Steps between C-alpha positions, in 0.01 A plus 500: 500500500753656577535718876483886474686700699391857558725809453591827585759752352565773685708815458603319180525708148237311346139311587657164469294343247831435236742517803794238469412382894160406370634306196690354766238345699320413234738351252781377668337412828171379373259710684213683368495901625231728536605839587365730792466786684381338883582200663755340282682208534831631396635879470737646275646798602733761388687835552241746313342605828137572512367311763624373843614161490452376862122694522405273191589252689361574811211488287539160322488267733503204224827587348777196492734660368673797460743578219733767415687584180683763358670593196603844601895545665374617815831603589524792265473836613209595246359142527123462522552242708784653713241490780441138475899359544365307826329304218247458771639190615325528897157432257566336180494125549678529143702779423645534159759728334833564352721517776696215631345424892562243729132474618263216549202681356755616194518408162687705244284479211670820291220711233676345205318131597146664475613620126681230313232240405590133505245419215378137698308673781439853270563705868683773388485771164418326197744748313774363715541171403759254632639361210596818390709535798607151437571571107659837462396624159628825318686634223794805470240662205346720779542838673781586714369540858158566696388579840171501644436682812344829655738609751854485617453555886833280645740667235496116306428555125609850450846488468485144265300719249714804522841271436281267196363844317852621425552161258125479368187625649322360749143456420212549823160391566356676760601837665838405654707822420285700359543831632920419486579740213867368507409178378354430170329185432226353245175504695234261367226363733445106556121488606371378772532141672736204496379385097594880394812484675581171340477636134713830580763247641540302163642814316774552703833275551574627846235639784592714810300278775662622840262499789398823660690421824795287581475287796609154536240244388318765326360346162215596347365382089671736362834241376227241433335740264788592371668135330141436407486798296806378327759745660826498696466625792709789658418531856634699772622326854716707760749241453584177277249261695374218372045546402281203549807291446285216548297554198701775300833452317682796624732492186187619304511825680633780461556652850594878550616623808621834609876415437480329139307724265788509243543143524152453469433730166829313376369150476153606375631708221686208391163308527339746291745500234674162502205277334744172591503619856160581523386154390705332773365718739155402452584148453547480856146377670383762744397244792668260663429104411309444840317809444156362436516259805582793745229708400260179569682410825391925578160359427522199689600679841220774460218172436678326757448812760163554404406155514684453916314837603150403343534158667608674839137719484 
């Protein structure tokens, strides 16, 4: 029989019964969970603040351990976890998150990891396979170019569409732009959820998947979802860095910044209308070779943490 381990999400953006830390424990680290409101074993918490963190725990006196994650760039101004940028590192005995910290209690553990699912331990979204990062599949019979997003807060989609819509039209899911009456785009809406987003994604031979904010580390799914849908990416960095170049090839991107715009619409006309060029293009593979061992060695360091601080208790 296996041991059970109880748990406790807190401040987190969902109860935690399909949560990707709970897979965790479960699959890949062979415990079974049972998930709770008092005296847990483990808690979860995040930035979504409804309850005071230290009072629960003033309260708990059973807890083991205490760990923090977020997804959010909690260095942007209109961050919801702008508040949270000490990534509460004087009470997490793990602290998790994007940003790259020299910290003892620190792990970066990005949101993309909790998406992409490495079908052997079934962790992450089932709509997000691996081997479809792995095996890029797509064809130039599709739609020009997509994006899929409700806002444009840090000024870094806007001016992509704008420069795209004077060669074709830009289509848009969600309300990005929508009271901009100087730019006119094909609105059609993708549903709701990561399976919905998938099939709006296979349509198109390009997708706009910039992140909200720029700040260095600062990944979220959104590239993931977008070579599993079967797109090239065009993605937005201040400058020509290199993104997850442990597990992305870079060359499969294309990168805007705020100096290359011309450049930039150049090479993906050419892709759009140069079927010989497009086919090389897409013949490239989208991850590097080690790509599949890093994201288990990310796994191996977050077991290997949780394992030293359970023993410690």
């Amino acid at each position: 029989m296996r041991h059970k381990i109880k748990i406790a999400f807190l401040n987190w953006w969902s109860d935690g019964t399909n949560d990707f830390f709970r897979k965790f424990i479960e699959s890949y680290m062979g415990y079974s969970t049972e998930i709770v409101n008092n005296n847990p074993d483990i808690i979860f918490f995040s930035v979504f603040h409804k309850i005071s963190i230290e009072n629960y725990i003033k309260n708990n006196s059973n807890i083991k351990l205490r760990i923090f994650f977020t997804g959010e760039d909690t260095l942007a101004k209109s961050s919801r976890g702008r508040s949270s940028d000490h990534y509460y590192l004087n009470i997490a005995d793990i602290s998790l998150g994007f940003k790259h910290l020299n910290h003892p209690n620190y792990l970066r553990f990005p949101l993309w990891l909790t998406y992409i699912n490495v079908e052997k331990y079934n962790m992450g979204k089932t709509c997000l396979p691996m081997h479809k990062l792995i095996n890029f599949n797509t064809n130039d019979n599709k739609q020009f170019t997509c994006i899929i997003s409700n806002h444009d807060q840090n000024n870094t989609r806007t001016h992509i569409i704008k420069i795209l819509n004077n060669y074709k039209q830009v289509t848009i899911g969600g309300n990005i732009l929508k009271h901009n009456k100087d730019i006119t785009c094909i609105r059609k809406g993708c549903g709701r959820g990561e399976e919905s987003k998938q099939k709006y994604l296979n349509n198109f031979k390009f997708n706009i998947c910039s992140e909200s904010s720029i700040n260095p580390g600062y990944v979220t799914e959104k590239l993931f979802e977008c070579i599993i849908g079967g797109c090239i990416p065009i993605y937005y960095c201040e400058k020509d860095i290199l993104i997850e170049p442990d597990i992305l090839n870079n060359d499969f991107i294309i990168k805007y910044t705020d100096n290359n715009y011309d450049e930039v619409l150049k090479n993906i006309v050419e892709l759009d209308k140069n079927k010989a060029v497009y086919n090389n293009f897409i013949n490239k593979k989208p991850l590097v070779d080690n790509a599949y061992n890093v994201i288990i060695s990310y796994y191996e360091k977050l077991k290997n943490k949780i394992s030293e601080k359970l023993n410690q208790s």
